[in-house]
Amino acid sequence: MALLEVNNLKKYFPIKKGVFSRTLGQVRAVDGISFTLKRGETLGLVGESGCGKTTVGRSILRLIEPTAGQITFNNQNLLDLEREELRKVRASLQIIFQDPFSSLDPRMNVGQIIAEPIRNHLKISRKEIRERVAYLMERVGLHPEHISRYPHEFSGGQRQRIGIARALALNPLAIICDEPVSALDVSIQAQVINLLARLQEQMNLSYLFIAHDLSVVEHISDRVAVMYLGRIAELASDQELYQNPLHPYSRALLSAVPIPDPEIRRKKIVLQGDVPSPMDPPSGCSFHTRCPECKEICSQEEPILKDAGDGHWVSCHLW
Amino acid sequence: MTEQKEDDVCQPGELVTDNRFKRQWVKLKRNKAALAGGMLIIVYVLSAFFAPVIFPGNPSAPNLIKSLETPSVENLLGTDELGRSILGRIIYGSRISLLIAVGVVSVGMILGIPLGLVSGYYGGKIDFIIQRITDTMLAFPGFLLALALVAVLGVGLRNTVISIGISMVPLYIRLVRGCVLSVRAEDYVEAAKAVGTRDIAILIRHILPNVMVPITVQTSLSMGMAILFAAGLGFLGIGVQPPTPEWGAMLGSARSYLFNAPHVATFPGIAIFLAVLSFNLLGDGLRDALDPRFRI
């Protein structure tokens, strides 16, 4: 039984213009996405900017209201929940934001920031809250004596740790990591990723790990989903995807990952053109305009995500 | 507890320390105009507090023998048509003017801030309704609106405060709404939602503290404007009523003696001018010191 099951999730943003806010069209940010996330598993979600990764993450938490679809978390359909029920569910489904500078309220000190979820959900005394905050700070590698400092007194990596402590405050089951390290220096990235991996091991957490950096995702994920223009192009286990990518888009993406060895030469697949506008996605397979292996059927018929064997799902007419 | 690897614990050495308040205070102090404005305001406040000490006696008691005297050692700024000391009346008048200024911004803030918060945070229909009402109120020049409200409510100190206060409300609504719109999009507001904070708590805990800077600036500017409006109503005879010493009313009654005793009108005029100027200078200085990016 999956902890989180997303079924045909869609989010269209209307484009409004003029005095009477006529709807001129829609941006199909997420256009029919399905996946599952098991207890203790990490699912990587990769894709280039604007492909809808972040929208998927925020829609699951209903920070953005999805247009259509089903999201089942811990046997509850999140889209059916009333405001107050949703508030309670959010205690066990948390998020870590990309930007460690804008995700912490500059007018609150660390103690207040980390205590906020605890104060919202638990009726416990001030002293107990303080103890819990100190414990959480230690847990994420911060000094508990810095409890009354303000966010601007910390570095980017430390701020991200504060964000992680806040997400952990209520012992969640799953955390949506929305590009948690892409705003950090490479040296700090490794520290934060290792911290996330260790916490996962200790608390049996599930991560939906959104990123655009394939090497980061490879390190932490059990399975990886590749997104293109609001859809999943390929979904496979970590090793399978990196060693045997099936979708032409995944291949191009993987060939762009730098190898830290100057001796090895690899043929790079360079895609032609730009990503088409999600306002007006191409007919058939949305990748056909840039696909090096495009066939006639690709521009006519939309491929469905199908199992190409061993849980390697791909959405392409070639397979 | 888990064992931490050496490289995994953040060292206190990397902490960047700077004190926002100290920096802002230094910046405000460097602004000579704002400093002068602030000091003048302090002078006004002190004279309001210690009026009976500085000027013993009743400032409204007439002494007809000494009417319309020019400035002398006995009466530093001369006397008015009823022989009352102009200096004394200006000093007591600062009580009235400051009281009005504080009252007006209180009315403006108490009504304007919650409406602005709700309008900006929720958006949609409620925003539309509040904004169209605000538009309607802003369509009238502020003073005209206050004037119309006095016509409905009647004269007197309390009604002056209410009328001018209400005419300030749309300014606060607009300002707060605009700031909320920018703060609402911040990740930390999303984060608060994600950890299950209720809307009302988000508004009070996260949004309000982050829009306080422009509100503070607006309040300083509004106080100057309130004093000017109150003086205007007093001058027209529909504000605070005589014999209460009020700067605008003093100016109004001195009008008849403008040619034979110009000092009677001049000194209250200077008092109004300096008070309004001080609040504006301080407001401008605060704006630059608190947030260099922020411009009204």
Coordinates of C-alpha atoms in Angstrom, one line a residue, chain A residues 58 61 63 83-84 87 90-91 93-95 97-99 102-108 116-117 119-121 135 138-143 146 149 152-155 157-158 161 166 170 191 194-195 198 202, chain B residues 1-5 7-21 23-24 122 185-199 201-202 205-207 209-213 290:
Chain A
R58 CA 2.6 22.4 -4.0
L61 CA -0.1 19.9 -0.2
L63 CA -0.9 25.1 -1.3
R83 CA -10.0 23.2 5.7
E84 CA -9.7 22.0 9.2
R87 CA -4.8 21.4 8.5
R90 CA -0.6 18.6 6.9
A91 CA 1.0 17.7 10.2
L93 CA 2.9 15.8 5.2
Q94 CA 5.5 18.5 5.1
I95 CA 7.5 20.6 2.7
F97 CA 11.3 25.1 0.3
Q98 CA 13.9 25.9 -2.3
D99 CA 14.9 29.4 -1.2
S102 CA 12.4 33.7 1.7
S103 CA 11.0 30.6 3.4
L104 CA 11.8 31.9 7.0
D105 CA 10.0 34.9 8.4
P106 CA 12.7 37.5 8.9
R107 CA 10.8 38.9 12.0
M108 CA 10.8 35.6 13.9
E116 CA 5.2 27.2 15.0
P117 CA 4.0 23.8 13.8
R119 CA 2.1 25.3 18.7
N120 CA -0.4 24.8 15.9
H121 CA -1.0 21.2 16.6
Y135 CA 16.1 18.6 20.3
E138 CA 20.5 19.4 17.5
R139 CA 19.0 16.8 15.3
V140 CA 19.6 18.9 12.1
G141 CA 23.1 20.0 13.2
L142 CA 22.3 23.4 14.6
H143 CA 23.5 24.6 18.0
H146 CA 21.3 29.8 18.8
R149 CA 18.9 34.2 16.8
H152 CA 19.6 36.8 8.8
E153 CA 22.3 35.8 11.3
F154 CA 22.6 32.4 9.6
S155 CA 24.2 31.2 6.4
G157 CA 23.0 26.0 4.6
Q158 CA 22.1 26.8 8.2
R161 CA 18.6 23.3 8.3
R166 CA 10.5 23.0 11.1
L170 CA 5.6 17.0 14.1
Q191 CA 26.0 18.2 3.8
N194 CA 23.5 13.7 3.8
L195 CA 21.5 15.2 6.6
R198 CA 20.3 10.2 7.6
Q202 CA 16.2 7.2 11.3
Chain B
M1 CA 20.4 11.1 19.9
T2 CA 22.5 10.6 16.9
E3 CA 26.2 11.0 16.5
Q4 CA 27.1 13.9 14.3
K5 CA 30.1 13.9 12.0
D7 CA 31.8 18.4 9.1
D8 CA 28.1 18.2 9.7
V9 CA 27.8 20.6 12.6
C10 CA 27.7 24.2 11.7
Q11 CA 30.4 26.2 13.4
P12 CA 29.3 29.4 15.2
G13 CA 32.2 31.2 13.4
E14 CA 30.2 31.3 10.2
L15 CA 27.5 33.4 11.7
V16 CA 27.0 36.8 10.2
T17 CA 25.9 39.3 12.8
D18 CA 24.4 42.7 12.2
N19 CA 21.9 44.6 14.2
R20 CA 19.1 46.0 12.1
F21 CA 17.8 48.4 14.6
R23 CA 21.9 50.4 11.6
Q24 CA 18.5 52.1 11.1
Y122 CA -8.1 36.9 0.8
A185 CA 3.6 35.8 -2.1
E186 CA 6.6 35.1 0.2
D187 CA 7.5 31.5 0.8
Y188 CA 7.3 31.9 4.6
V189 CA 3.6 32.5 4.3
E190 CA 3.2 29.3 2.3
A191 CA 5.4 27.6 4.9
A192 CA 3.1 28.8 7.7
K193 CA 0.1 27.4 5.8
A194 CA 2.0 24.1 5.3
V195 CA 2.6 23.7 9.0
G196 CA -1.0 24.2 9.7
T197 CA -1.2 27.9 10.9
R198 CA -4.7 29.3 10.8
D199 CA -5.3 32.3 8.5
A201 CA -2.6 33.7 13.0
I202 CA -0.8 34.0 9.7
R205 CA 2.0 36.6 13.3
H206 CA 3.6 36.8 9.9
I207 CA 2.0 39.4 7.7
P209 CA 4.9 42.5 11.5
N210 CA 6.2 42.5 7.9
V211 CA 4.1 45.5 6.8
M212 CA 4.8 47.6 9.9
V213 CA 7.5 49.6 8.3
L290 CA 13.7 51.8 7.8

